[in-house]
mmCIF file of C-alpha atoms in Angstrom:
data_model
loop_
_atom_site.group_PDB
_atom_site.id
_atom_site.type_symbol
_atom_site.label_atom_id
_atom_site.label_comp_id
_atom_site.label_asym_id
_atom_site.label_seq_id
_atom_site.Cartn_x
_atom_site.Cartn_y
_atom_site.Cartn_z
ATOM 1 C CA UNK J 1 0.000 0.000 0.000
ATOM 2 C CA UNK J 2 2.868 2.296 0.739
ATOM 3 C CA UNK J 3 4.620 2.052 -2.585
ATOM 4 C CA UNK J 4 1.344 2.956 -4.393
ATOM 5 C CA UNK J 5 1.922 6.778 -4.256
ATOM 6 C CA UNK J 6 5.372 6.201 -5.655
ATOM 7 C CA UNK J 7 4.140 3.985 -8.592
ATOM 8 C CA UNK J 8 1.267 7.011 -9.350
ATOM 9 C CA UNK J 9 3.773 9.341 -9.150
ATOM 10 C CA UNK J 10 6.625 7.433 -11.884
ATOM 11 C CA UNK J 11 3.700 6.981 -13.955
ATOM 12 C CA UNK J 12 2.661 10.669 -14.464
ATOM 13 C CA UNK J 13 6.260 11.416 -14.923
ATOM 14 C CA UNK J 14 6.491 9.020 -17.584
ATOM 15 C CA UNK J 15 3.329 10.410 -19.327
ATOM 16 C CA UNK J 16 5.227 14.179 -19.085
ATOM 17 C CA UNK J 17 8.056 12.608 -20.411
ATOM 18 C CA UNK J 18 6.388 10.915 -23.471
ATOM 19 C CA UNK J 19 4.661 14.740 -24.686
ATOM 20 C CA UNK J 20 7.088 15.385 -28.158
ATOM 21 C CA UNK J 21 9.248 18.455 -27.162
ATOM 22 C CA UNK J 22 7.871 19.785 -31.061
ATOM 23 C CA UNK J 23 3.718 19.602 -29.896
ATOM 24 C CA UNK J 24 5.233 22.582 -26.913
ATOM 25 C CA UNK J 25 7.391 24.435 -28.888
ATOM 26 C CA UNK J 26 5.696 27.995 -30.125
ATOM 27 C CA UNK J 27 6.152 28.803 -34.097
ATOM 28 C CA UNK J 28 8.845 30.992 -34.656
ATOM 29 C CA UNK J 29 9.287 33.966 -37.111
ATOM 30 C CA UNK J 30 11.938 35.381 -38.994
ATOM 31 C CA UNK J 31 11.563 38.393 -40.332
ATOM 32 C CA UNK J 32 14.082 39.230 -43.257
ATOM 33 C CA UNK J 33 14.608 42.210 -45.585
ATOM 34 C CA UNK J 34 12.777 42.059 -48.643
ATOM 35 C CA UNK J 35 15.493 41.460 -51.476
ATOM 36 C CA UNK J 36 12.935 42.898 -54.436
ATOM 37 C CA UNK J 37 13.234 45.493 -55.805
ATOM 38 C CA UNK J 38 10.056 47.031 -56.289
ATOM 39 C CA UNK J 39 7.265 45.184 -54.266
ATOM 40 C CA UNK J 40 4.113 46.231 -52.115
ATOM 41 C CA UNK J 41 2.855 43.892 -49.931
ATOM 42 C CA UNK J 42 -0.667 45.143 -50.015
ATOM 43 C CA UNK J 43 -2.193 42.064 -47.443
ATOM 44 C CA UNK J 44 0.779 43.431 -44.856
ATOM 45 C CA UNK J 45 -0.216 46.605 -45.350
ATOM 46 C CA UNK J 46 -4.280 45.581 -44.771
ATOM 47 C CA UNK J 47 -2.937 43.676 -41.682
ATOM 48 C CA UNK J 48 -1.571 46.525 -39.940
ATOM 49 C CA UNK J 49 -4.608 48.313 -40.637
ATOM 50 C CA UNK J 50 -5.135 49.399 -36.897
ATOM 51 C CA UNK J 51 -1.385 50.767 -36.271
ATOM 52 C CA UNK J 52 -2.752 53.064 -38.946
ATOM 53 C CA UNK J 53 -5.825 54.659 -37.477
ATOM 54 C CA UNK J 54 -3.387 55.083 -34.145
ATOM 55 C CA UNK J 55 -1.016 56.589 -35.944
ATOM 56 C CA UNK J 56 -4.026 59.039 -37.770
ATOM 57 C CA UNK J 57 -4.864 59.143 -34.148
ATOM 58 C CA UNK J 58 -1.223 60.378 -32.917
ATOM 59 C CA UNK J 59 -0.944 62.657 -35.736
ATOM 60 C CA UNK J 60 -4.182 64.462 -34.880
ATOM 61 C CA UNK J 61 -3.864 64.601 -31.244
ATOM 62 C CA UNK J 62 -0.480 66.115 -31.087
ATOM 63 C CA UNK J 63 -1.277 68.829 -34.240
ATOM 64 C CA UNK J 64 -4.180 70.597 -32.012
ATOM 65 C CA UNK J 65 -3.017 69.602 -28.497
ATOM 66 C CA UNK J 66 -4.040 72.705 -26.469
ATOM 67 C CA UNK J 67 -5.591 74.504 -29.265
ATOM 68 C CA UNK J 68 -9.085 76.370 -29.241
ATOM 69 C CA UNK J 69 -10.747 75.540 -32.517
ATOM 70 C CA UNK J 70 -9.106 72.409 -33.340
ATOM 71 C CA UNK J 71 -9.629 70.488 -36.548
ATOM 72 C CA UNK J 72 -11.355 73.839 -37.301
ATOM 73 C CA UNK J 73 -8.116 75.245 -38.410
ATOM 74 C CA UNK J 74 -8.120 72.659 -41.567
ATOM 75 C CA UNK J 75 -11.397 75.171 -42.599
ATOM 76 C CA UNK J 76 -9.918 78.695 -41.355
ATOM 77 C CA UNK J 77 -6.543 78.300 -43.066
ATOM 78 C CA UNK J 78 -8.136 78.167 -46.770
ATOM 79 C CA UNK J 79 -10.753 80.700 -45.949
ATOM 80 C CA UNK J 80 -7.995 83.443 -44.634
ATOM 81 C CA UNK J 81 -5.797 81.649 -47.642
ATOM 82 C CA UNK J 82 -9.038 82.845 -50.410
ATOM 83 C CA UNK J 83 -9.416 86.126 -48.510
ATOM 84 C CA UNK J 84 -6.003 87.177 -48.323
ATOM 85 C CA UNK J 85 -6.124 86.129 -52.590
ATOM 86 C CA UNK J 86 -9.397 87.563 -53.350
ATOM 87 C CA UNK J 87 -8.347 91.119 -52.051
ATOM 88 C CA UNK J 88 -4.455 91.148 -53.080
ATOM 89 C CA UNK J 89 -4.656 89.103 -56.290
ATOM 90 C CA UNK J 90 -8.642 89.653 -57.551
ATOM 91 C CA UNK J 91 -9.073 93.048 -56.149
ATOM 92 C CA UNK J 92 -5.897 94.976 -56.215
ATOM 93 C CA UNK J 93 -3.876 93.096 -58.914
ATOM 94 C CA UNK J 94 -6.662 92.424 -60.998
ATOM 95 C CA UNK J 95 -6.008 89.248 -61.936
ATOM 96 C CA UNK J 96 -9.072 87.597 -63.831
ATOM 97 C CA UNK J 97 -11.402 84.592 -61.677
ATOM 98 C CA UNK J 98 -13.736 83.678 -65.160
ATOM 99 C CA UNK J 99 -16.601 85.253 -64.093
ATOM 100 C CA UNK J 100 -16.499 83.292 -60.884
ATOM 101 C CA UNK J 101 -17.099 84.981 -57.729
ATOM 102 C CA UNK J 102 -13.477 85.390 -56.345
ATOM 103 C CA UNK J 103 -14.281 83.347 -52.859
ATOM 104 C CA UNK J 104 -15.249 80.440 -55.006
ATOM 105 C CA UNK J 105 -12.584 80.604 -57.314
ATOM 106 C CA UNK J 106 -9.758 80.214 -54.955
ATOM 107 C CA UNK J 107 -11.344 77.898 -52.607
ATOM 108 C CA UNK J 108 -11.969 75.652 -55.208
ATOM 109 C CA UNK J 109 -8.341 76.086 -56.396
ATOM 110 C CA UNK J 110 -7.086 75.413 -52.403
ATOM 111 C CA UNK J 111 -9.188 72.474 -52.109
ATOM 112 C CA UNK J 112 -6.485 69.987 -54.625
ATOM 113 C CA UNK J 113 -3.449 72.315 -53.895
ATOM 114 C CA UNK J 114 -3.858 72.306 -50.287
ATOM 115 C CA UNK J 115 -4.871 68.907 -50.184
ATOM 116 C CA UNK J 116 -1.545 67.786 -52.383
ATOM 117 C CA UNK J 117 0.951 70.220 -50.135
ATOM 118 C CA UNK J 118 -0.026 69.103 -47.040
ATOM 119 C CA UNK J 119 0.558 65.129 -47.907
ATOM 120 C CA UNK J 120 3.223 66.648 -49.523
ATOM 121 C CA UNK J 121 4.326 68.079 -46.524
ATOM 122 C CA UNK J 122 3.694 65.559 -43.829
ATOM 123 C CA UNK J 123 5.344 62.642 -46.138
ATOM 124 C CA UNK J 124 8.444 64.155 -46.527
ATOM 125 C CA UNK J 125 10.305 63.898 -43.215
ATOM 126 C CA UNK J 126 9.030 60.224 -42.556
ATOM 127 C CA UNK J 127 12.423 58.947 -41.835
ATOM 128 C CA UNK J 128 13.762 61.648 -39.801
ATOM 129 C CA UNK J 129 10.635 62.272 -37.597
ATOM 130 C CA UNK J 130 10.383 58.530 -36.962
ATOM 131 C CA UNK J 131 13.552 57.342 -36.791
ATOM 132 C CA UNK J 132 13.383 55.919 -32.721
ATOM 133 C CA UNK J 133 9.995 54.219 -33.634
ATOM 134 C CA UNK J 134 11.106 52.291 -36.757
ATOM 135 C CA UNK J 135 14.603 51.453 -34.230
ATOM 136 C CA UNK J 136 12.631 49.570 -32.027
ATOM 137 C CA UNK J 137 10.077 47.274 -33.494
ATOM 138 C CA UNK J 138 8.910 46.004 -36.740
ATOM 139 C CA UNK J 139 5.841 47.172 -38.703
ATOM 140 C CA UNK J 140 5.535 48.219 -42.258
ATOM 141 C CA UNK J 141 7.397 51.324 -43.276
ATOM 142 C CA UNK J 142 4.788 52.400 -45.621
ATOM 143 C CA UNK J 143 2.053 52.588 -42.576
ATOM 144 C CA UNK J 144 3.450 56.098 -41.629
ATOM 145 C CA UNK J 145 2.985 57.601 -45.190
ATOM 146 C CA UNK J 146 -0.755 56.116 -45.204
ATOM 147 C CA UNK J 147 -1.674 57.489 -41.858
ATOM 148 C CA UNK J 148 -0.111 61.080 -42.730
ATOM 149 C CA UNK J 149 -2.611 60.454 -45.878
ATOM 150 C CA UNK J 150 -5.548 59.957 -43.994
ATOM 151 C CA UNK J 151 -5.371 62.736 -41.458
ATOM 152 C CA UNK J 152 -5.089 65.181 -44.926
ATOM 153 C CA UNK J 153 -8.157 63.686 -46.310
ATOM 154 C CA UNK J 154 -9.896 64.466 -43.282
ATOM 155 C CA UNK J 155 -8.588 68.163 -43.779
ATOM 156 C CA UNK J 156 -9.813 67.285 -47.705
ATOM 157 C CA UNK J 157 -13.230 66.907 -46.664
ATOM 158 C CA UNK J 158 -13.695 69.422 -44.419
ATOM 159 C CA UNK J 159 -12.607 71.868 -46.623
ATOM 160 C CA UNK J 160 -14.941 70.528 -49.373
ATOM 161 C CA UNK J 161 -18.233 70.935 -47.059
ATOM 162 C CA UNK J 162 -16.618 74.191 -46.422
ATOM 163 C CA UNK J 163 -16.993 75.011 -50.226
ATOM 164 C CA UNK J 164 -20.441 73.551 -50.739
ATOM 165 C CA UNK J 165 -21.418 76.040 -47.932
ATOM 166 C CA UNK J 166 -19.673 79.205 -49.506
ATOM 167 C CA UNK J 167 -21.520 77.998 -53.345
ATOM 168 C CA UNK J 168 -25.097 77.298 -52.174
ATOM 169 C CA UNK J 169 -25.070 80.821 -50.784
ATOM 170 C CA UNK J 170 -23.436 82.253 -53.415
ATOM 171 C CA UNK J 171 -26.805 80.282 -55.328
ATOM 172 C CA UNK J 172 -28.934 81.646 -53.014
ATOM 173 C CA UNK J 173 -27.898 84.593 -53.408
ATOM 174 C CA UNK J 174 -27.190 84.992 -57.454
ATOM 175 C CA UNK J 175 -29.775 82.250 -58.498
ATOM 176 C CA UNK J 176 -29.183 82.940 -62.274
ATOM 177 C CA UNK J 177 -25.297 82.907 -62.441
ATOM 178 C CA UNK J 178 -23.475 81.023 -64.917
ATOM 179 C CA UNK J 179 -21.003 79.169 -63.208
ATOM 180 C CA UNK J 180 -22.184 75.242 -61.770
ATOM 181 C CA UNK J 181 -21.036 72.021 -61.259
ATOM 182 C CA UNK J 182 -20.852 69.891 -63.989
ATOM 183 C CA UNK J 183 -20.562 66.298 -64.910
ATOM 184 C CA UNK J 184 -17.273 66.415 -64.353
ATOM 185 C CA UNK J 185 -17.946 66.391 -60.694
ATOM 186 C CA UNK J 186 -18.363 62.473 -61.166
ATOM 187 C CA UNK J 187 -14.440 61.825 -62.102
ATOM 188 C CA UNK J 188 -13.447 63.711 -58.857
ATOM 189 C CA UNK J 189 -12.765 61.304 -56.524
ATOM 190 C CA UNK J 190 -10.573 59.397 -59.046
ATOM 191 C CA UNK J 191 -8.598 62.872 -59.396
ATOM 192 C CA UNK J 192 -8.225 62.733 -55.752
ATOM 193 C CA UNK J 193 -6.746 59.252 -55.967
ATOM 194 C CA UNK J 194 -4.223 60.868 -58.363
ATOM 195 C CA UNK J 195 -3.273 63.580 -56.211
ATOM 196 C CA UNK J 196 -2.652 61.178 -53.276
ATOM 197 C CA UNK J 197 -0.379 59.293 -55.561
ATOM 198 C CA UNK J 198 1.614 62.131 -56.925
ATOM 199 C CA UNK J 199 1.594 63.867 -53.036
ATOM 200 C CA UNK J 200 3.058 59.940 -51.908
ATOM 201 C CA UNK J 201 5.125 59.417 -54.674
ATOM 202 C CA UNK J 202 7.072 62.973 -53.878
ATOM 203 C CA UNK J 203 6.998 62.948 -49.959
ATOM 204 C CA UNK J 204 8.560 59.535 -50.630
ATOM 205 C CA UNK J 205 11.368 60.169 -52.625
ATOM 206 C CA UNK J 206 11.785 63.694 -50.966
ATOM 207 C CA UNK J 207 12.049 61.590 -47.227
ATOM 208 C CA UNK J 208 14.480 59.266 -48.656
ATOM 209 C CA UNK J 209 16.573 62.106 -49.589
ATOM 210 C CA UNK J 210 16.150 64.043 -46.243
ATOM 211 C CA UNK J 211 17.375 60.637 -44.591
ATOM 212 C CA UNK J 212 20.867 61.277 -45.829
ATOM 213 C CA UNK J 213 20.825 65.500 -45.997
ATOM 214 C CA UNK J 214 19.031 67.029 -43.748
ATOM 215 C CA UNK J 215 19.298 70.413 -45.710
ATOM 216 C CA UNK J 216 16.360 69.082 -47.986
ATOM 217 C CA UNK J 217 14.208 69.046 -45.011
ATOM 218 C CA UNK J 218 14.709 73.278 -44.938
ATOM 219 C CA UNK J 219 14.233 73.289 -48.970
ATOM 220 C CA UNK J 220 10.841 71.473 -48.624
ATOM 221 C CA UNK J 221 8.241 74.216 -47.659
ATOM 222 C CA UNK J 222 10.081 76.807 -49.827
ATOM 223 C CA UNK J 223 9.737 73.776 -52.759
ATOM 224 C CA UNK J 224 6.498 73.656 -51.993
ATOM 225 C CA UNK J 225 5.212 77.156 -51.735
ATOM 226 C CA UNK J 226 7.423 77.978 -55.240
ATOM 227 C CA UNK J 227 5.618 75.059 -56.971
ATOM 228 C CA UNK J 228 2.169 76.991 -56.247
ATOM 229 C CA UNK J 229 2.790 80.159 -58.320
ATOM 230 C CA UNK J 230 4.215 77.530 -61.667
ATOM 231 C CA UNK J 231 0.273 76.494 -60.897
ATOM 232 C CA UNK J 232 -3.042 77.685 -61.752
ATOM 233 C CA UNK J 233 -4.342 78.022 -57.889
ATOM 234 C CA UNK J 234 -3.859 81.937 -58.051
ATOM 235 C CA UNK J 235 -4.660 82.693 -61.767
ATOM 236 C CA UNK J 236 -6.905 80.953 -64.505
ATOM 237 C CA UNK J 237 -4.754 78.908 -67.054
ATOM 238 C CA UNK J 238 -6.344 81.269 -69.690
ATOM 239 C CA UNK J 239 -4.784 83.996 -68.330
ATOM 240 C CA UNK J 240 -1.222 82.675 -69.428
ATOM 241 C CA UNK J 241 0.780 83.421 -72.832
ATOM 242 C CA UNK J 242 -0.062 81.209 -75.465
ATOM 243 C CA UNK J 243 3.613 80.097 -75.494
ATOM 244 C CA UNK J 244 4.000 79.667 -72.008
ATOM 245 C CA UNK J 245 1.090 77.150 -72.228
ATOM 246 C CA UNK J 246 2.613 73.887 -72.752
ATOM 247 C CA UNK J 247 5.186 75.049 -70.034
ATOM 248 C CA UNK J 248 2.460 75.332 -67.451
ATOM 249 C CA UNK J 249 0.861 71.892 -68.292
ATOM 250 C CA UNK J 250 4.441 70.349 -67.865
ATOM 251 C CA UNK J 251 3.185 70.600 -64.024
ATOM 252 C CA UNK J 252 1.125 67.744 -63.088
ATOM 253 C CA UNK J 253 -0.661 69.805 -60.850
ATOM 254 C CA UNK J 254 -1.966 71.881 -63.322
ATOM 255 C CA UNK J 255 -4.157 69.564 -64.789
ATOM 256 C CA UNK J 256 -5.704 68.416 -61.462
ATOM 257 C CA UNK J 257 -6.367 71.720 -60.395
ATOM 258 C CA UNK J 258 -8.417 72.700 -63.626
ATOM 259 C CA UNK J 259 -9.992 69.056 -63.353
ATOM 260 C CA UNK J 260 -10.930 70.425 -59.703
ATOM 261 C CA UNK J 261 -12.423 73.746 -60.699
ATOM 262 C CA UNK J 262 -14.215 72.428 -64.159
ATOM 263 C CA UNK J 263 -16.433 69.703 -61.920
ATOM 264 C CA UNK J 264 -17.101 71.996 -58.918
ATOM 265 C CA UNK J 265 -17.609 75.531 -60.985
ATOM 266 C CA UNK J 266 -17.590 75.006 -64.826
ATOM 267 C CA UNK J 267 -15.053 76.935 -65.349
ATOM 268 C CA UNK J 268 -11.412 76.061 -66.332
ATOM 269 C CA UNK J 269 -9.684 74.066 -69.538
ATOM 270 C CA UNK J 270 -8.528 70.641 -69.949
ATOM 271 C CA UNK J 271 -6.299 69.674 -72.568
ATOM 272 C CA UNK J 272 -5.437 66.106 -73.461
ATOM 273 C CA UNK J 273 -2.007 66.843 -73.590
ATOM 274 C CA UNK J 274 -1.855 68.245 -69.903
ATOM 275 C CA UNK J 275 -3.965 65.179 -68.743
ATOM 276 C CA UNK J 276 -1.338 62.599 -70.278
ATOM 277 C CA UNK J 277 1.463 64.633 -68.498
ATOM 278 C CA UNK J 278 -0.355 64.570 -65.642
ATOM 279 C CA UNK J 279 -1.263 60.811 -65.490
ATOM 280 C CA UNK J 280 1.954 60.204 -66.767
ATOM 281 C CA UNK J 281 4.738 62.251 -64.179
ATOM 282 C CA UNK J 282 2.345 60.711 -61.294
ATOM 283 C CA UNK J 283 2.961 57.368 -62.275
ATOM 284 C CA UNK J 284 6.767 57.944 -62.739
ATOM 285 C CA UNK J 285 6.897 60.042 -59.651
ATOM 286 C CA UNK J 286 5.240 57.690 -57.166
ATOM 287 C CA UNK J 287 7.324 54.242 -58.785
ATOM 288 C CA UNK J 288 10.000 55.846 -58.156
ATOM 289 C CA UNK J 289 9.103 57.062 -54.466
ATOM 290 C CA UNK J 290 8.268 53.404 -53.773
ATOM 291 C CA UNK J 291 11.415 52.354 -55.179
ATOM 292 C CA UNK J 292 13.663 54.489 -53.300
ATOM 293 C CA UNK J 293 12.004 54.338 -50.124
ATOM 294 C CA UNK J 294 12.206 50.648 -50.033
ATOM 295 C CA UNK J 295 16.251 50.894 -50.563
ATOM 296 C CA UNK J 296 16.522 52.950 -47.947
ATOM 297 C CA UNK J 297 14.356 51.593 -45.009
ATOM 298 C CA UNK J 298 16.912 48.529 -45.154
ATOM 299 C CA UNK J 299 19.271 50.629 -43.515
ATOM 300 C CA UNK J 300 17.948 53.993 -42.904
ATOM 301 C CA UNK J 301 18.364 53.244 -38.557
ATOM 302 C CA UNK J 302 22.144 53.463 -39.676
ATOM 303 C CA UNK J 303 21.836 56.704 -41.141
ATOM 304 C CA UNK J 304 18.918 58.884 -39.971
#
């Protein structure tokens, strides 16, 4: 009877003893740089889906920490932007809006400009803002560039509603003018697909640079604000030379923002040779972003 316990006991050891060590052991993963070079793994991308709304989340909380009006500044910056315009550049300069009342004009001009400098803007220092977060743990690189997307299509929309406000009073109030949407309202939101790409493509390439010199990152805003005067957000593309023409369209912005005010106002040209430019720099622009930024996020904790 005494030696029963002992017998129980050898027998359960036995039983541990018998589990295969490979039915405990956990799965393992190795992550390794991708050796491509050009590839977008779209399902990682989809899987780190939520790091992306906290990032969005980040982004907005620490832009209007402390601040009064909040998110409301993504509607008073354009409307002090077409103010300031509308006397300066409408009023005092004379500068020609189509016929369009001038409030319209350059908010509808802000809405793809704004939306395509501030992506711009917030991709281009990717690297060197976020260089301790991308030292210590693993996620996608391209997450950071798609939440800094979403938080400026939030300012995108806002600022649209803002416009559909300012034009059904300006209905209201002028019932028989001649400007109006038209139909191509419809092909908007594929122009705004565009814009993201060409914004993503250059904040990409223009962060892989700023990795290495920092000077860029100084260059950027006065890139940005020269690029706005080589485009139709201040002045109608009719008002430029004939000859100077083709120059203008060589800007892929050009044709967006014409796309932008032909849908929401009726007013503005589009010429299949600026369109094919357009279409055309975008896609070059944001393969080579891609490509660039992928070369350099294999060692960019080394450098940045």
């Amino acid at each position: 009877m005494g030696s029963a316990p002992h017998a129980a006991t050898r027998t359960v050891a036995m039983m541990i003893r018998a589990i295969p060590i490979a039915a405990t052991r956990k799965p393992t993963y190795v992550i390794e740089p991708d050796r491509s070079w050009f590839k977008v793994d779209w399902s990682e991308l989809w899987a780190y889906r939520d790091l992306v709304v906290l990032l969005f989340r980040r982004d907005q909380a620490s832009k209007y920490h402390q601040t009064i009006l909040g998110p409301l500044w993504y509607v008073v910056h354009p409307l002090a932007t077409a103010l300031i315009f509308s006397v300066v550049f409408a009023r005092f300069a004379g500068i020609s809006t189509e016929g369009v009342p001038r409030m319209l004009f350059y908010l509808s001009g802000l809405l793809s400009w704004n939306f395509f400098a501030q992506s711009l803007n917030a991709t281009s220092g990717i690297f060197a803002a976020n260089a301790g977060l991308f030292g210590k743990v693993y996620f996608p690189r391209l997450v950071v560039p798609a939440a800094a997307l979403m938080s400026t299509g939030v300012a995108l929309v806002l600022q649209f509603f803002t416009f559909l406000a300012f034009f059904a009073i300006q209905k209201q109030m002028d019932p028989v003018a001649e400007f109006g949407m038209t139909p191509m309202l419809l092909l908007l939101p594929l122009i705004v697909l565009q814009t993201a790409a060409l914004a993503l493509g250059g904040g990409l390439l223009l962060s892989s640079l700023t990795a290495r010199y920092r000077d860029l990152m100084h260059a950027v805003p006065y890139l940005i604000s020269s690029l706005m005067y080589v485009t139709p957000v201040i002045y109608p593309l009719s008002q430029v030379p004939p000859e100077y023409v083709w120059l203008v369209q060589l800007n892929p912005m050009t044709f967006i923002v014409e796309a932008f005010r032909l849908g929401l106002l009726g007013v503005g040209s589009l010429d299949p040779f600026a369109a094919a430019v357009s279409m055309g720099v975008t896609g070059v622009v944001l393969a080579s972003g891609i490509l660039l930024f992928q070369r350099i996020e294999r060692r960019v904790v080394d450098t940045v």
